[in-house]
Amino acid sequence: MSLNDLLGGTSVYWMNIPADGRDIAISCRVRLARNISGIPFPHLLDTAKGIEIMESVKAAHEGADGLLLRSMHLFTFDQLDILDRQTLTEKHLCSPEHAASGERHRGIMLNEDKSLAVMINEEDHLRIQCLLPGLALKECHDLAQQLDDELEQTLDYAFDEVRGYLTACPTNVGTGMRASVMLHLPAAQMTGLINQLLQNVSQLGLAVRGLYGEGSEPVGNFYQISNQITLGQTEEDIYNYLQTIAEQIVEQEIQLRERLMAEMPYQLEDKIGRAYGILNNARLIGSDEAMRMLSLLRLGIDLKIIKGISIYALNQLMVAIRPAHLQKIGGHPMEALQRDVLRAEVIKQKLSCQEAD
Amino acid sequence: MSLNDLLGGTSVYWMNIPADGRDIAISCRVRLARNISGIPFPHLLDTAKGIEIMESVKAAHEGADGLLLRSMHLFTFDQLDILDRQTLTEKHLCSPEHAASGERHRGIMLNEDKSLAVMINEEDHLRIQCLLPGLALKECHDLAQQLDDELEQTLDYAFDEVRGYLTACPTNVGTGMRASVMLHLPAAQMTGLINQLLQNVSQLGLAVRGLYGEGSEPVGNFYQISNQITLGQTEEDIYNYLQTIAEQIVEQEIQLRERLMAEMPYQLEDKIGRAYGILNNARLIGSDEAMRMLSLLRLGIDLKIIKGISIYALNQLMVAIRPAHLQKIGGHPMEALQRDVLRAEVIKQKLSCQEAD
């Protein structure tokens, strides 16, 4: 797998249409934080020790028996320029903090469809992630767990019989697991119920964030909901709890969409039609506005007001219009105005290709 | 000419593309206020005296020798329902005040292409109007004057050797003439120069009004500019003065459009593209917003950013989306929401017909 195959294009497995065929639960993720015994956590690490970790992971990868680990490709960040690393973030495969540094003891392992990723020397020595379309947290967990087991055949994890997996940040100690779901909730927003809903979610011990996780503001009615507690519960308890709550939110959003269609069909069709008109005709469009308009277009596709465009294509588009992807498409660094022009072109082209399909 | 031929459709002569082929000077108008000698002005008139006026005008029309007067058709307002009368206002053929009343001593004469109109028993006994596309005030004046002469062959006008034509309102005494031009000035608005421009126009002794004359607010960057003074100047002086100033404003708007195209082409194309997208995709649209979007579309057509749509079609559309025309199209009285829905449909249909041409 070449660097270009790894990073080119916008197709990533999580973008596929979920099993329920709807636009509400976009994707789900389980990540496991793991550290190698006897070596300081990354924030206390010197380069030599960092390279030691990287070499251990390389050895584990190269000598792997396990199916998943053998299917992965490892890249150190000195091989990738800043734009390449940022495209990984924009595809939800790498944290922004990890992408920021191009040191050779930092890196990432990815499988072909990018449903599995392992960040090396991020906040922990290893961050194992599985990312799937829709609401499939058990499958996420099982795959992440299997990859974890395969890594553990070679690597010696820092583990305490009482506290569980030891992690750089105490909030991850225990299972070292964080599970999250990405939900699209435009009807909750339009009916004014979103704040109450998010407050309820917080009271249930879950965290609400934007599309790019910690530190990102929600835009375009996309919300990442994740577990806060990693200690004192089994992994199964954690993902089952999140799965149940996410299913309830999805059900509520379905009902609110039906209510909007019944109570204000013209207004709803108007908002969606205008968003479609703007996306197809703007000559300049900023990232936030594009996300708001794409949110409405997704709703229109889900409610069959807009036909001939797939949610899969919109998932690709939502990634393609991010700054690093745009600059990769443009082939050179770009100012904000240039990006706004190219973003508008990329959107128009994608939508017109879809319609012609 | 049947009532339906008179009122149906949206084609009126002033909607034609002006001689300069541009979108800036839409139309021009000359109107002459005339009163019959020895009969009170309309606001002091009882119905019997009003009918006397109407009968004199009918007699003048029926016995006419003059070409223009013979080509006209006379309708009393008891023949026209309120919607029919309002469509005349929306076509700029009748004042809103005149259209409001369905009394049989009020009425209108129109020629086939509606370039000539005579309101009977409006503020004055006769208001003779000529309305032409573009900036052709001399032609307007000459035609209105000829029709006036033809009427005067039978009717005895109230005229004072010193003061000139006597009129109900003292501001019209003298020539009894008002000349006006309808200008579309989006570049003056976008560059922030419109207020200074309108202030200059006022200081030059001209009045600035909206699309529907006295009492109407400018919307969509359409401005009606007219002479204020009717006394102490010849008719030629009045229309030549207005023609000269209007030509200067048109020249300035042309330069501002060129400046916008040179200095901010993306932003301009963006505004125009979005307006086009909204007009083609809205499911609901209010009258003011539609006018603002159509203003941008006109600018786009004039600057060749938008192709395949004619200014003639947009002139028709600007009239067709007014409330009375919409209700005539719908075939029944409508609430605001219903009109907003139909307005969006009429716009989409007109634009798609044009594109297919």
XYZ file of C-alpha atoms in Angstrom:
714
model
C 0.000 0.000 0.000
C 1.634 3.229 -1.138
C 1.381 6.528 0.644
C -0.905 7.730 -2.120
C -3.239 4.780 -1.814
C -3.327 5.357 1.905
C -4.092 9.042 1.761
C -5.569 9.687 -1.685
C -9.280 9.996 -2.308
C -11.979 10.370 0.266
C -13.283 6.826 0.544
C -13.156 5.471 4.074
C -15.188 2.535 5.359
C -17.193 4.553 7.910
C -18.690 6.587 5.048
C -20.788 3.666 3.844
C -24.557 3.798 4.230
C -25.484 2.316 7.633
C -27.519 -0.875 7.984
C -30.694 1.111 8.805
C -30.264 3.104 5.572
C -30.872 6.358 7.467
C -28.867 9.507 7.823
C -29.037 9.808 11.613
C -26.371 7.557 13.141
C -23.457 8.215 10.805
C -20.670 6.232 12.418
C -19.462 4.693 15.653
C -16.077 4.215 17.150
C -14.293 2.309 19.887
C -10.770 3.188 20.851
C -8.493 1.515 23.341
C -5.610 3.318 25.079
C -2.618 1.054 25.680
C 0.923 1.603 26.939
C 4.067 -0.500 26.941
C 5.244 -1.588 30.354
C 8.342 0.059 31.789
C 8.546 2.963 29.338
C 7.369 6.512 30.227
C 4.123 7.778 28.743
C 4.584 9.822 25.518
C 4.446 13.245 27.193
C 7.407 12.243 29.364
C 9.207 10.478 26.540
C 12.521 11.481 24.979
C 13.033 10.800 21.271
C 15.220 7.757 21.919
C 12.564 6.092 24.080
C 9.919 7.115 21.567
C 11.847 5.379 18.803
C 12.141 2.330 21.033
C 8.315 2.180 21.200
C 8.037 2.665 17.447
C 10.531 -0.138 16.858
C 8.607 -2.480 19.171
C 5.385 -1.737 17.290
C 7.115 -2.223 13.936
C 8.453 -5.560 15.130
C 5.006 -6.606 16.374
C 3.525 -5.589 13.017
C 6.168 -7.275 10.899
C 6.118 -10.506 12.858
C 2.352 -10.585 13.265
C 0.433 -13.855 13.109
C -2.968 -12.230 13.594
C -5.101 -11.520 10.536
C -5.960 -7.945 11.433
C -2.482 -6.812 12.380
C -0.998 -8.425 9.267
C -3.482 -6.520 7.080
C -2.310 -3.158 8.390
C 0.223 -0.686 7.024
C 2.520 1.339 9.243
C 3.659 4.888 8.461
C 5.938 7.023 10.587
C 5.116 10.718 10.488
C 8.476 11.769 9.071
C 7.220 10.072 5.859
C 4.105 12.274 5.717
C 3.971 16.015 5.182
C 1.680 18.199 7.262
C -1.133 18.208 4.667
C -1.075 14.425 4.432
C -1.280 14.151 8.200
C -4.134 16.662 8.330
C -6.109 14.679 5.761
C -5.968 11.775 8.228
C -7.564 14.004 10.860
C -10.193 15.169 8.403
C -11.041 11.524 7.711
C -11.413 10.955 11.489
C -8.442 8.576 11.558
C -6.010 10.649 13.625
C -6.335 13.301 16.347
C -5.398 16.880 15.393
C -2.706 16.903 18.106
C -1.074 13.751 16.763
C -1.189 15.057 13.167
C 0.526 18.288 14.203
C 3.941 16.705 14.696
C 6.077 15.112 11.980
C 8.527 13.308 14.262
C 9.700 9.879 13.221
C 8.753 8.229 16.525
C 5.130 9.182 15.880
C 3.029 7.363 13.353
C -0.086 5.476 12.418
C -1.106 1.996 11.297
C -4.109 1.643 9.007
C -5.848 -1.244 7.303
C -6.958 -1.020 3.658
C -10.491 0.291 4.238
C -9.368 2.370 7.223
C -11.879 0.806 9.578
C -8.906 0.104 11.868
C -6.247 2.593 12.910
C -3.538 2.607 15.552
C -1.953 5.927 16.516
C 1.565 5.380 17.843
C 2.949 7.724 20.516
C -0.074 9.960 20.658
C -1.235 10.628 24.268
C -0.632 6.945 24.974
C 1.883 4.644 23.316
C -0.937 3.048 21.379
C -4.424 4.238 20.562
C -6.255 1.399 18.827
C -9.369 2.536 16.969
C -12.150 0.824 15.080
C -14.543 3.080 13.125
C -17.638 1.649 11.391
C -20.728 3.086 9.703
C -24.010 3.312 11.652
C -24.589 2.108 15.192
C -22.478 -1.036 15.568
C -20.568 -0.541 18.787
C -20.278 -4.250 19.592
C -18.660 -4.907 16.186
C -16.375 -1.917 16.766
C -15.390 -3.239 20.138
C -14.867 -6.797 18.924
C -12.611 -5.700 16.076
C -10.624 -3.270 18.247
C -10.325 -5.980 20.884
C -9.104 -8.530 18.367
C -6.461 -6.133 17.061
C -5.504 -5.387 20.676
C -5.108 -9.123 21.376
C -2.956 -9.547 18.290
C -0.690 -6.670 19.383
C -0.496 -8.080 22.911
C 0.971 -11.327 21.572
C 4.231 -9.390 21.165
C 3.903 -6.225 23.236
C 3.999 -6.118 27.018
C 1.183 -3.787 28.132
C 1.267 -1.733 31.325
C -1.549 -3.349 33.278
C -2.461 -3.330 36.964
C -4.629 -6.106 38.412
C -6.677 -3.587 40.423
C -6.713 -0.504 38.219
C -6.634 -2.218 34.836
C -4.819 -0.677 31.871
C -2.580 2.208 32.892
C -2.865 5.324 30.760
C -1.236 8.735 30.452
C -4.416 10.510 31.524
C -6.193 9.138 34.646
C -9.598 9.514 32.946
C -8.657 6.601 30.694
C -7.410 4.216 33.372
C -9.303 0.936 33.690
C -10.682 -0.351 30.444
C -8.740 2.366 28.557
C -11.767 2.387 26.303
C -13.743 5.218 24.826
C -16.783 4.490 22.705
C -18.482 7.171 20.647
C -21.200 7.665 18.071
C -21.571 10.408 15.486
C -25.200 11.534 15.206
C -26.869 13.970 12.828
C -29.755 15.699 14.597
C -31.200 18.496 12.432
C -34.835 17.872 13.420
C -33.932 18.131 17.118
C -32.309 21.457 16.306
C -35.203 22.769 14.156
C -37.802 21.886 16.764
C -35.728 23.585 19.481
C -35.347 20.361 21.462
C -31.630 19.920 20.921
C -30.467 21.742 24.072
C -32.716 19.692 26.313
C -31.598 16.524 24.576
C -27.912 17.343 24.973
C -28.441 18.258 28.623
C -30.107 14.885 29.208
C -27.187 13.169 27.513
C -24.738 14.955 29.835
C -26.768 13.959 32.884
C -26.514 10.359 31.731
C -22.723 10.624 32.123
C -21.948 11.008 28.418
C -19.911 13.753 26.736
C -21.133 15.734 23.702
C -18.613 17.105 21.213
C -18.375 18.272 17.604
C -17.374 16.380 14.480
C -13.673 16.370 15.338
C -13.956 15.232 18.937
C -12.406 16.958 21.942
C -12.245 20.737 21.559
C -14.373 20.916 18.388
C -17.638 22.837 18.383
C -20.721 21.154 16.917
C -21.505 22.507 13.439
C -24.149 21.401 10.948
C -26.079 19.504 13.655
C -23.430 16.779 13.882
C -22.756 15.596 17.435
C -20.231 13.116 18.767
C -21.496 11.435 21.927
C -19.102 9.368 24.006
C -18.677 7.662 27.350
C -16.889 9.578 30.124
C -16.263 6.740 32.545
C -13.627 4.078 31.848
C -13.156 2.633 35.322
C -15.384 0.256 37.309
C -17.456 -0.915 34.383
C -16.826 -3.679 31.913
C -16.201 -2.765 28.299
C -19.462 -4.473 27.370
C -21.359 -2.345 29.901
C -19.861 0.819 28.429
C -20.666 0.187 24.797
C -24.065 -1.358 25.499
C -25.051 1.688 27.546
C -23.970 4.094 24.789
C -25.607 1.929 22.111
C -28.934 1.965 23.990
C -28.922 5.715 24.519
C -27.861 6.361 20.925
C -30.711 4.170 19.670
C -33.148 6.203 21.762
C -31.822 9.476 20.366
C -32.072 8.096 16.817
C -35.672 7.054 17.470
C -36.474 10.529 18.810
C -34.876 12.195 15.792
C -36.912 9.935 13.457
C -40.105 10.993 15.222
C -39.147 14.675 15.107
C -38.423 14.406 11.375
C -41.848 12.864 10.838
C -43.436 15.607 12.909
C -41.709 18.320 10.866
C -42.845 16.662 7.622
C -46.419 16.529 8.917
C -46.585 19.971 10.503
C -44.532 22.225 8.259
C -43.835 20.457 4.983
C -43.494 23.643 2.940
C -41.070 25.274 5.351
C -39.018 22.088 5.531
C -38.918 21.651 1.749
C -38.060 25.326 1.465
C -35.070 25.141 3.824
C -33.801 22.000 2.107
C -34.432 23.324 -1.412
C -32.593 26.549 -0.640
C -29.628 24.656 0.813
C -29.499 22.564 -2.362
C -29.747 25.720 -4.487
C -26.926 27.404 -2.592
C -24.675 24.335 -2.731
C -25.256 24.074 -6.482
C -24.777 27.762 -7.250
C -22.443 29.405 -4.734
C -19.147 30.610 -6.159
C -17.590 30.920 -2.681
C -18.503 28.941 0.410
C -16.940 28.732 3.851
C -16.505 25.507 5.747
C -19.145 26.154 8.410
C -21.800 27.301 5.961
C -21.072 24.324 3.721
C -21.575 21.979 6.680
C -24.883 23.653 7.578
C -26.097 23.369 3.985
C -24.890 19.758 3.662
C -26.712 18.974 6.913
C -29.966 20.198 5.317
C -29.221 18.305 2.115
C -28.673 15.084 4.118
C -32.009 15.636 5.816
C -33.592 16.155 2.387
C -32.100 12.910 1.086
C -33.233 11.008 4.181
C -36.779 12.395 3.819
C -36.758 11.717 0.053
C -37.264 15.418 -0.706
C -33.968 15.312 -2.620
C -33.422 12.354 -4.926
C -30.465 10.957 -6.821
C -27.791 11.809 -4.250
C -26.440 9.236 -1.801
C -25.492 9.715 1.825
C -22.230 7.946 0.947
C -21.392 10.720 -1.535
C -22.220 13.356 1.083
C -19.975 11.648 3.639
C -17.152 11.839 1.106
C -17.997 15.455 0.343
C -17.978 16.465 4.018
C -14.375 15.275 4.186
C -13.325 16.560 0.743
C -14.270 20.157 1.619
C -11.992 20.349 4.655
C -8.910 22.566 4.281
C -6.234 19.886 3.931
C -8.223 17.844 1.406
C -8.917 20.991 -0.616
C -5.234 21.869 -0.675
C -4.391 18.326 -1.772
C -6.976 18.655 -4.584
C -5.651 22.105 -5.530
C -2.089 20.836 -5.460
C -0.721 23.793 -3.505
C -1.206 25.732 -0.240
C -4.219 28.066 -0.390
C -5.524 31.193 1.309
C -9.034 31.106 2.786
C -10.608 32.835 -0.255
C -9.018 30.345 -2.667
C -10.260 27.482 -0.517
C -13.765 28.966 -0.471
C -13.736 29.104 -4.286
C -12.415 25.542 -4.648
C -14.816 24.253 -1.976
C -17.758 25.635 -3.961
C -16.402 23.957 -7.127
C -15.824 20.602 -5.447
C -19.369 20.622 -4.055
C -20.955 21.525 -7.404
C -18.957 18.879 -9.204
C -19.780 16.159 -6.708
C -23.493 16.984 -6.705
C -23.688 17.134 -10.507
C -21.849 13.798 -10.864
C -24.305 12.244 -8.470
C -27.325 13.575 -10.320
C -25.973 12.206 -13.595
C -25.495 8.711 -12.096
C -60.701 43.869 -26.818
C -62.267 41.756 -24.096
C -61.701 42.220 -20.403
C -59.564 39.101 -20.448
C -57.390 40.322 -23.271
C -56.989 43.584 -21.409
C -56.020 42.071 -18.089
C -54.779 38.567 -18.849
C -51.108 37.671 -19.079
C -48.207 39.798 -18.028
C -47.073 41.252 -21.320
C -47.012 45.040 -21.336
C -45.044 47.180 -23.785
C -42.743 48.733 -21.188
C -41.362 45.256 -20.399
C -39.526 45.051 -23.711
C -35.745 45.164 -23.746
C -34.636 48.819 -24.005
C -32.746 50.164 -27.002
C -29.418 50.047 -25.120
C -29.993 46.359 -24.365
C -29.073 46.915 -20.710
C -30.864 46.256 -17.494
C -30.364 49.674 -15.885
C -33.031 52.043 -17.259
C -36.071 49.792 -17.230
C -38.832 52.161 -18.297
C -39.842 55.786 -18.499
C -43.134 57.542 -18.163
C -44.798 60.862 -18.830
C -48.192 61.627 -17.380
C -50.346 64.681 -17.904
C -52.961 65.816 -15.378
C -56.028 67.339 -17.039
C -59.411 68.511 -15.791
C -62.648 69.433 -17.496
C -63.577 73.059 -17.205
C -66.480 73.979 -14.928
C -66.711 70.663 -13.065
C -65.306 70.152 -9.542
C -62.107 68.115 -9.153
C -62.734 64.426 -8.362
C -62.259 64.729 -4.569
C -65.080 67.282 -4.491
C -67.197 65.390 -6.995
C -70.576 63.756 -6.332
C -71.410 60.582 -8.257
C -73.697 62.409 -10.676
C -70.971 64.872 -11.669
C -68.499 62.011 -11.814
C -70.716 60.161 -14.261
C -70.986 63.348 -16.289
C -67.190 63.344 -16.671
C -67.179 59.661 -17.572
C -69.876 60.248 -20.205
C -67.891 63.132 -21.718
C -64.797 60.949 -21.938
C -66.815 58.083 -23.433
C -68.227 60.475 -26.030
C -64.762 61.813 -26.821
C -63.496 58.240 -27.189
C -66.384 57.019 -29.308
C -66.364 60.007 -31.617
C -62.605 60.206 -31.855
C -60.890 61.109 -35.093
C -57.365 60.785 -33.676
C -55.453 57.570 -34.268
C -54.310 57.072 -30.683
C -57.629 57.740 -29.022
C -59.453 55.490 -31.501
C -57.063 52.638 -30.715
C -57.914 52.732 -27.018
C -60.409 50.710 -24.999
C -62.401 52.185 -22.142
C -63.407 50.250 -19.043
C -65.399 51.583 -16.110
C -64.373 50.141 -12.753
C -67.790 48.624 -12.012
C -66.873 46.158 -14.810
C -63.660 45.069 -13.060
C -63.377 43.242 -9.760
C -60.811 44.284 -7.183
C -58.220 41.707 -8.294
C -58.511 42.838 -11.918
C -58.029 46.434 -10.867
C -55.034 45.505 -8.690
C -53.371 43.708 -11.606
C -53.474 47.053 -13.443
C -51.563 48.633 -10.559
C -49.081 45.783 -10.528
C -48.487 46.397 -14.251
C -47.844 50.104 -13.472
C -50.923 51.178 -15.447
C -53.072 52.485 -12.592
C -52.398 54.044 -9.179
C -53.201 51.925 -6.105
C -55.693 54.585 -4.914
C -57.558 54.549 -8.195
C -57.669 50.738 -8.265
C -59.119 50.633 -4.753
C -62.569 51.838 -5.776
C -65.007 49.993 -8.061
C -67.346 52.910 -8.743
C -68.805 53.241 -12.227
C -67.674 56.839 -12.661
C -64.067 55.722 -12.295
C -62.269 53.890 -15.038
C -59.336 53.518 -17.359
C -58.597 53.658 -21.094
C -55.808 51.494 -22.459
C -54.359 50.833 -25.887
C -53.550 47.294 -27.050
C -49.920 47.185 -25.914
C -50.693 49.289 -22.838
C -48.093 51.908 -23.665
C -50.911 54.459 -23.281
C -53.336 54.677 -20.386
C -55.817 57.280 -19.210
C -57.135 57.075 -15.664
C -60.561 58.703 -15.418
C -61.600 60.425 -12.195
C -58.458 59.586 -10.294
C -56.990 62.637 -8.490
C -57.736 64.651 -11.627
C -60.478 64.084 -14.169
C -57.906 62.704 -16.568
C -54.441 61.329 -16.010
C -52.912 60.631 -19.416
C -49.909 58.320 -19.266
C -47.381 57.020 -21.726
C -45.040 54.266 -20.512
C -42.187 52.992 -22.679
C -39.144 50.729 -22.188
C -35.738 52.303 -21.550
C -34.937 56.012 -21.481
C -37.168 57.587 -24.121
C -38.796 60.519 -22.378
C -39.223 62.592 -25.525
C -41.141 59.738 -27.198
C -43.215 59.344 -24.026
C -43.969 63.013 -24.004
C -44.797 63.172 -27.703
C -47.206 60.258 -27.498
C -48.885 61.530 -24.328
C -49.106 64.975 -25.888
C -50.673 63.592 -29.063
C -53.270 61.678 -27.068
C -53.893 64.828 -25.028
C -54.431 66.830 -28.233
C -56.843 64.228 -29.533
C -58.851 64.361 -26.298
C -58.846 68.137 -26.345
C -60.583 68.127 -29.732
C -63.741 67.240 -27.805
C -63.075 68.019 -24.155
C -62.878 71.524 -22.727
C -59.870 71.565 -20.352
C -59.587 73.805 -17.303
C -56.730 76.067 -18.354
C -55.557 79.446 -17.114
C -53.453 81.658 -19.350
C -51.120 82.540 -16.459
C -51.087 79.391 -14.386
C -51.476 76.828 -17.151
C -53.439 73.603 -16.612
C -55.431 73.646 -13.391
C -55.149 70.513 -11.280
C -56.618 69.092 -8.064
C -53.289 69.297 -6.290
C -51.355 72.588 -6.611
C -48.067 70.708 -7.145
C -49.330 69.693 -10.575
C -50.488 73.110 -11.745
C -48.751 74.467 -14.846
C -47.714 71.827 -17.307
C -49.636 69.216 -15.312
C -46.813 66.941 -16.315
C -44.804 64.469 -14.352
C -41.979 62.564 -15.997
C -40.304 59.601 -14.357
C -37.781 56.893 -15.012
C -37.455 53.469 -13.396
C -33.822 52.622 -12.714
C -32.209 49.448 -11.415
C -29.102 50.335 -9.395
C -27.686 47.227 -7.672
C -24.017 48.180 -8.178
C -24.628 51.584 -6.576
C -26.115 49.719 -3.630
C -23.336 47.097 -3.397
C -20.585 49.699 -3.502
C -22.341 51.739 -0.797
C -22.737 54.765 -3.082
C -26.516 54.612 -3.390
C -27.318 56.970 -0.500
C -25.017 59.685 -1.791
C -26.445 59.234 -5.273
C -30.042 59.515 -4.078
C -29.181 62.563 -1.990
C -27.664 64.241 -5.057
C -30.801 63.416 -7.037
C -32.953 65.086 -4.362
C -30.746 68.160 -4.368
C -31.270 68.383 -8.124
C -35.005 68.834 -7.436
C -36.043 65.293 -8.313
C -38.059 62.853 -6.188
C -36.982 59.264 -5.497
C -39.615 56.607 -4.898
C -40.038 52.819 -5.054
C -41.377 50.622 -7.837
C -44.994 51.621 -7.270
C -44.515 55.366 -7.088
C -45.718 57.614 -4.294
C -45.709 55.935 -0.892
C -43.825 52.809 -2.017
C -40.467 51.950 -0.474
C -37.609 51.018 -2.785
C -37.030 47.258 -2.817
C -34.647 45.181 -4.924
C -32.624 48.283 -5.884
C -35.401 49.618 -8.145
C -35.850 53.383 -7.954
C -38.391 55.649 -9.604
C -36.978 59.130 -10.164
C -39.336 61.919 -11.194
C -39.582 65.677 -11.581
C -41.027 67.667 -8.674
C -41.609 70.990 -10.416
C -44.428 71.404 -12.946
C -44.713 75.207 -13.030
C -42.471 77.778 -14.711
C -40.687 75.380 -17.005
C -41.651 74.085 -20.417
C -42.508 70.405 -20.787
C -39.412 69.966 -22.947
C -37.223 71.476 -20.206
C -38.669 69.068 -17.679
C -38.186 65.849 -19.596
C -34.824 66.881 -21.047
C -33.524 67.639 -17.553
C -34.694 64.279 -16.212
C -33.375 62.462 -19.296
C -29.921 64.026 -18.847
C -29.698 63.161 -15.165
C -31.005 59.642 -15.744
C -28.375 59.104 -18.444
C -25.667 60.213 -16.012
C -26.930 57.810 -13.352
C -27.022 54.969 -15.899
C -23.445 55.750 -16.929
C -22.365 55.727 -13.285
C -24.098 52.399 -12.650
C -22.377 50.921 -15.738
C -18.998 52.013 -14.380
C -19.771 50.651 -10.919
C -20.799 47.308 -12.420
C -17.510 47.170 -14.308
C -15.637 48.046 -11.136
C -17.355 45.268 -9.200
C -16.555 42.761 -11.961
C -12.914 43.839 -11.927
C -12.434 44.101 -8.160
C -14.534 41.319 -6.684
C -15.587 38.897 -9.418
C -15.916 35.883 -7.101
C -18.062 37.702 -4.560
C -20.268 39.087 -7.324
C -20.670 35.731 -9.036
C -21.345 34.212 -5.631
C -24.156 36.632 -4.761
C -25.716 36.208 -8.197
C -25.285 32.432 -8.238
C -26.884 32.102 -4.805
C -29.828 34.274 -5.838
C -30.318 32.065 -8.888
C -30.070 28.952 -6.713
C -32.637 30.276 -4.254
C -35.049 31.361 -6.991
C -34.777 27.929 -8.595
C -35.110 25.935 -5.389
C -37.157 27.802 -2.793
C -40.493 26.228 -1.918
C -41.747 29.459 -0.290
C -40.698 32.987 -1.105
C -42.008 36.357 0.024
C -42.458 39.284 -2.303
C -39.584 41.421 -0.973
C -37.082 38.585 -0.957
C -38.126 37.584 -4.477
C -37.536 41.142 -5.670
C -34.092 41.210 -4.042
C -33.156 37.900 -5.665
C -34.575 38.941 -9.051
C -32.563 42.152 -8.789
C -29.384 40.060 -8.462
C -30.475 37.795 -11.296
C -31.035 40.838 -13.564
C -27.554 42.030 -12.699
C -26.215 38.555 -13.543
C -27.979 38.589 -16.906
C -26.706 42.084 -17.683
C -23.142 41.050 -16.796
C -23.500 37.769 -18.753
C -22.843 35.734 -15.603
C -26.281 34.164 -16.105
C -27.171 33.091 -19.626
C -30.325 31.993 -21.385
C -32.754 34.242 -19.477
C -34.036 37.501 -20.915
C -34.671 40.776 -19.130
C -38.085 40.746 -20.829
C -38.952 37.493 -19.052
C -37.789 38.962 -15.734
C -39.914 42.066 -16.255
C -42.911 39.783 -16.741
C -41.925 37.747 -13.700
C -41.600 40.816 -11.468
C -45.231 41.588 -12.237
C -46.483 37.986 -12.174
C -45.279 37.463 -8.570
C -47.307 40.366 -7.160
C -50.265 39.363 -4.963
C -53.114 40.147 -7.396
C -51.443 38.422 -10.342
C -50.743 35.383 -8.161
C -54.360 35.204 -7.070
C -55.476 35.501 -10.709
C -53.101 32.627 -11.588
C -54.300 30.590 -8.603
C -57.916 31.318 -9.465
C -58.953 32.134 -5.909
C -58.112 34.472 -2.999
C -55.025 33.323 -1.103
C -53.417 33.728 2.304
C -49.818 34.958 2.478
C -48.400 31.415 2.904
C -50.290 30.132 -0.151
C -49.061 33.086 -2.161
C -45.484 32.423 -1.040
C -45.801 28.823 -2.250
C -47.328 29.816 -5.596
C -44.807 32.636 -6.038
C -41.956 30.121 -5.682
C -43.650 27.836 -8.245
C -44.271 30.632 -10.754
C -40.630 31.726 -10.513
C -39.271 28.205 -10.966
C -41.548 27.573 -13.921
C -40.676 30.825 -15.651
C -36.943 30.325 -15.162
C -37.033 26.721 -16.384
C -39.088 27.679 -19.477
C -36.525 30.315 -20.273
C -33.584 27.958 -19.889
C -35.259 25.477 -22.248
C -35.721 28.122 -24.929
